[in-house]
PDB file of C-alpha atoms in Angstrom:
ATOM      1  CA  MET A 262      70.288 -38.863 -61.982  1.00 65.00           C
ATOM      2  CA  PRO A 263      70.918 -36.711 -58.930  1.00 76.00           C
ATOM      3  CA  ALA A 264      68.443 -36.657 -56.107  1.00 89.00           C
ATOM      4  CA  LEU A 265      66.057 -33.785 -55.799  1.00 95.00           C
ATOM      5  CA  ARG A 266      65.719 -31.791 -52.573  1.00 96.00           C
ATOM      6  CA  TYR A 267      62.333 -30.645 -51.384  1.00 98.00           C
ATOM      7  CA  ARG A 268      60.642 -29.017 -48.427  1.00 98.00           C
ATOM      8  CA  VAL A 269      57.091 -29.296 -47.160  1.00 98.00           C
ATOM      9  CA  LEU A 270      55.494 -25.867 -46.692  1.00 98.00           C
ATOM     10  CA  PRO A 271      53.798 -25.306 -43.376  1.00 97.00           C
ATOM     11  CA  GLY A 272      49.985 -25.321 -43.169  1.00 97.00           C
ATOM     12  CA  ASP A 273      46.987 -26.657 -45.015  1.00 98.00           C
ATOM     13  CA  PHE A 274      46.109 -25.400 -48.488  1.00 98.00           C
ATOM     14  CA  ALA A 275      42.953 -25.186 -50.571  1.00 98.00           C
ATOM     15  CA  VAL A 276      42.428 -25.360 -54.277  1.00 98.00           C
ATOM     16  CA  CYS A 277      39.652 -22.901 -55.219  1.00 98.00           C
ATOM     17  CA  ARG A 278      37.570 -22.414 -58.339  1.00 98.00           C
ATOM     18  CA  LEU A 279      35.993 -19.080 -59.269  1.00 98.00           C
ATOM     19  CA  SER A 280      34.391 -18.007 -62.544  1.00 97.00           C
ATOM     20  CA  PRO A 281      36.845 -16.824 -65.203  1.00 97.00           C
ATOM     21  CA  ASP A 282      35.515 -13.264 -65.232  1.00 96.00           C
ATOM     22  CA  GLU A 283      35.921 -12.623 -61.517  1.00 95.00           C
ATOM     23  CA  ALA A 284      38.584 -10.231 -60.289  1.00 95.00           C
ATOM     24  CA  GLU A 285      41.372 -11.684 -58.203  1.00 95.00           C
ATOM     25  CA  PRO A 286      39.956 -11.601 -54.670  1.00 96.00           C
ATOM     26  CA  SER A 287      41.671  -9.637 -51.902  1.00 95.00           C
ATOM     27  CA  TRP A 288      41.879 -12.713 -49.681  1.00 96.00           C
ATOM     28  CA  VAL A 289      44.654 -14.203 -51.851  1.00 93.00           C
ATOM     29  CA  ARG A 290      47.015 -11.387 -50.929  1.00 90.00           C
ATOM     30  CA  GLY A 291      49.549 -11.900 -48.160  1.00 86.00           C
ATOM     31  CA  ALA A 292      52.700 -13.773 -47.376  1.00 89.00           C
ATOM     32  CA  GLY A 293      53.309 -17.408 -48.266  1.00 93.00           C
ATOM     33  CA  PHE A 294      52.646 -19.629 -51.256  1.00 96.00           C
ATOM     34  CA  CYS A 295      49.757 -18.688 -53.512  1.00 97.00           C
ATOM     35  CA  ASN A 296      49.181 -19.700 -57.118  1.00 97.00           C
ATOM     36  CA  VAL A 297      46.645 -17.928 -59.287  1.00 97.00           C
ATOM     37  CA  THR A 298      45.820 -19.236 -62.777  1.00 97.00           C
ATOM     38  CA  ARG A 299      43.215 -17.763 -65.104  1.00 97.00           C
ATOM     39  CA  THR A 300      41.901 -19.583 -68.143  1.00 97.00           C
ATOM     40  CA  ALA A 301      38.871 -19.098 -70.368  1.00 97.00           C
ATOM     41  CA  GLU A 302      37.043 -21.638 -68.182  1.00 98.00           C
ATOM     42  CA  GLU A 303      38.045 -20.669 -64.628  1.00 98.00           C
ATOM     43  CA  LEU A 304      40.037 -18.650 -62.139  1.00 98.00           C
ATOM     44  CA  SER A 305      41.915 -21.202 -60.034  1.00 98.00           C
ATOM     45  CA  ILE A 306      43.607 -20.291 -56.795  1.00 98.00           C
ATOM     46  CA  ILE A 307      45.801 -22.337 -54.518  1.00 98.00           C
ATOM     47  CA  CYS A 308      46.470 -20.694 -51.159  1.00 98.00           C
ATOM     48  CA  ALA A 309      46.436 -21.247 -47.416  1.00 97.00           C
ATOM     49  CA  ALA A 310      43.070 -22.765 -46.497  1.00 97.00           C
ATOM     50  CA  GLU A 311      42.593 -20.338 -43.641  1.00 96.00           C
ATOM     51  CA  ARG A 312      42.353 -17.438 -46.131  1.00 96.00           C
ATOM     52  CA  VAL A 313      39.495 -18.942 -48.128  1.00 97.00           C
ATOM     53  CA  PRO A 314      35.977 -17.711 -47.257  1.00 97.00           C
ATOM     54  CA  ALA A 315      33.489 -20.542 -46.493  1.00 96.00           C
ATOM     55  CA  GLU A 316      31.235 -19.708 -49.459  1.00 97.00           C
ATOM     56  CA  ILE A 317      34.022 -20.252 -52.029  1.00 97.00           C
ATOM     57  CA  ARG A 318      34.050 -23.518 -53.954  1.00 98.00           C
ATOM     58  CA  ALA A 319      37.226 -25.168 -52.705  1.00 98.00           C
ATOM     59  CA  GLU A 320      38.907 -28.515 -52.146  1.00 98.00           C
ATOM     60  CA  ARG A 321      40.717 -28.285 -48.780  1.00 98.00           C
ATOM     61  CA  GLY A 322      43.226 -30.544 -47.070  1.00 98.00           C
ATOM     62  CA  TRP A 323      46.204 -30.204 -49.411  1.00 99.00           C
ATOM     63  CA  ARG A 324      49.886 -29.972 -48.451  1.00 99.00           C
ATOM     64  CA  VAL A 325      52.504 -28.307 -50.667  1.00 99.00           C
ATOM     65  CA  MET A 326      55.925 -29.729 -51.388  1.00 98.00           C
ATOM     66  CA  GLN A 327      58.423 -27.329 -52.970  1.00 97.00           C
ATOM     67  CA  VAL A 328      61.261 -28.696 -55.074  1.00 95.00           C
ATOM     68  CA  VAL A 329      64.335 -26.723 -53.967  1.00 90.00           C
ATOM     69  CA  GLY A 330      65.371 -24.447 -56.821  1.00 90.00           C
ATOM     70  CA  PRO A 331      66.041 -22.473 -58.759  1.00 86.00           C
ATOM     71  CA  LEU A 332      65.627 -24.976 -61.563  1.00 89.00           C
ATOM     72  CA  PRO A 333      67.065 -24.179 -64.970  1.00 82.00           C
ATOM     73  CA  PHE A 334      64.536 -23.753 -67.776  1.00 87.00           C
ATOM     74  CA  ASP A 335      66.406 -26.270 -69.932  1.00 87.00           C
ATOM     75  CA  ALA A 336      66.241 -29.029 -67.266  1.00 87.00           C
ATOM     76  CA  VAL A 337      64.422 -32.076 -68.597  1.00 88.00           C
ATOM     77  CA  GLY A 338      62.252 -34.421 -66.514  1.00 89.00           C
ATOM     78  CA  ILE A 339      62.468 -32.733 -63.122  1.00 91.00           C
ATOM     79  CA  LEU A 340      58.790 -32.927 -62.391  1.00 94.00           C
ATOM     80  CA  ALA A 341      58.509 -36.410 -63.815  1.00 94.00           C
ATOM     81  CA  ARG A 342      61.389 -37.602 -61.532  1.00 95.00           C
ATOM     82  CA  PHE A 343      59.682 -36.107 -58.523  1.00 96.00           C
ATOM     83  CA  VAL A 344      56.127 -37.350 -59.109  1.00 97.00           C
ATOM     84  CA  SER A 345      56.954 -40.810 -60.519  1.00 97.00           C
ATOM     85  CA  PRO A 346      57.526 -42.339 -57.035  1.00 98.00           C
ATOM     86  CA  LEU A 347      54.180 -40.879 -55.939  1.00 98.00           C
ATOM     87  CA  ALA A 348      52.360 -42.354 -58.917  1.00 98.00           C
ATOM     88  CA  LYS A 349      53.910 -45.778 -58.201  1.00 98.00           C
ATOM     89  CA  VAL A 350      52.230 -45.813 -54.750  1.00 98.00           C
ATOM     90  CA  GLY A 351      48.957 -44.391 -56.033  1.00 98.00           C
ATOM     91  CA  ILE A 352      49.157 -40.847 -54.677  1.00 98.00           C
ATOM     92  CA  PRO A 353      47.230 -38.278 -56.764  1.00 97.00           C
ATOM     93  CA  ILE A 354      49.034 -34.943 -57.159  1.00 98.00           C
ATOM     94  CA  LEU A 355      48.410 -31.437 -58.357  1.00 97.00           C
ATOM     95  CA  ALA A 356      51.405 -29.579 -59.816  1.00 97.00           C
ATOM     96  CA  ALA A 357      52.148 -25.884 -60.052  1.00 97.00           C
ATOM     97  CA  ALA A 358      55.231 -24.052 -61.258  1.00 95.00           C
ATOM     98  CA  THR A 359      56.880 -20.668 -60.801  1.00 95.00           C
ATOM     99  CA  PHE A 360      59.803 -18.992 -62.487  1.00 95.00           C
ATOM    100  CA  ASP A 361      62.231 -20.648 -60.023  1.00 95.00           C
ATOM    101  CA  THR A 362      60.820 -24.057 -59.180  1.00 95.00           C
ATOM    102  CA  ASP A 363      58.044 -26.633 -59.122  1.00 96.00           C
ATOM    103  CA  TYR A 364      55.477 -27.284 -56.424  1.00 97.00           C
ATOM    104  CA  VAL A 365      53.582 -30.543 -55.902  1.00 98.00           C
ATOM    105  CA  LEU A 366      50.419 -30.785 -53.830  1.00 99.00           C
ATOM    106  CA  VAL A 367      49.289 -33.977 -52.131  1.00 99.00           C
ATOM    107  CA  ARG A 368      46.374 -34.604 -49.804  1.00 98.00           C
ATOM    108  CA  GLN A 369      47.170 -34.218 -46.130  1.00 98.00           C
ATOM    109  CA  ASP A 370      46.324 -37.841 -45.416  1.00 98.00           C
ATOM    110  CA  ALA A 371      48.854 -38.952 -48.100  1.00 98.00           C
ATOM    111  CA  LEU A 372      51.767 -36.785 -46.998  1.00 99.00           C
ATOM    112  CA  MET A 373      53.517 -39.426 -44.903  1.00 98.00           C
ATOM    113  CA  LEU A 374      53.287 -42.058 -47.642  1.00 98.00           C
ATOM    114  CA  ALA A 375      54.479 -39.460 -50.180  1.00 99.00           C
ATOM    115  CA  GLU A 376      57.532 -38.648 -48.088  1.00 98.00           C
ATOM    116  CA  GLN A 377      58.341 -42.353 -47.675  1.00 98.00           C
ATOM    117  CA  ALA A 378      58.064 -42.904 -51.450  1.00 98.00           C
ATOM    118  CA  LEU A 379      60.272 -39.884 -52.173  1.00 98.00           C
ATOM    119  CA  ALA A 380      62.890 -41.059 -49.662  1.00 98.00           C
ATOM    120  CA  GLN A 381      62.942 -44.534 -51.233  1.00 97.00           C
ATOM    121  CA  ALA A 382      63.536 -42.906 -54.620  1.00 96.00           C
ATOM    122  CA  GLY A 383      66.531 -41.036 -53.129  1.00 96.00           C
ATOM    123  CA  HIS A 384      64.983 -37.572 -52.863  1.00 97.00           C
ATOM    124  CA  GLU A 385      65.873 -35.526 -49.792  1.00 96.00           C
ATOM    125  CA  HIS A 386      63.488 -33.706 -47.438  1.00 96.00           C
ATOM    126  CA  VAL A 387      65.116 -30.499 -46.183  1.00 96.00           C
ATOM    127  CA  GLU A 388      63.884 -27.884 -43.739  1.00 87.00           C
TER     128      GLU A 388
END
């Protein structure tokens, strides 16, 4: 299988939890990666940590790796191929997807190990 290419987005990110009936807050707007998901149980937001007000329930200290896309919708196993090397070395991940590609979040303190595992699996870090 061909290697995947990925980039590490600049900055620290936070994963936030709000109640499901809350409106999307204004602090999520702006440039850069942001993922907003609403379910019956929660409003979950992933965005730059610096945007998140202190009183918001959030897990901070995440880094975002973007699989270089666009990825075709009929592609099979892309995310599994990317995260399998991370699982083998015990790195927890959080995944998000957009129309064009996949994003994988790892804790800041695990980023170096994650990049080593991905390199050993043949995946390429690009700028």
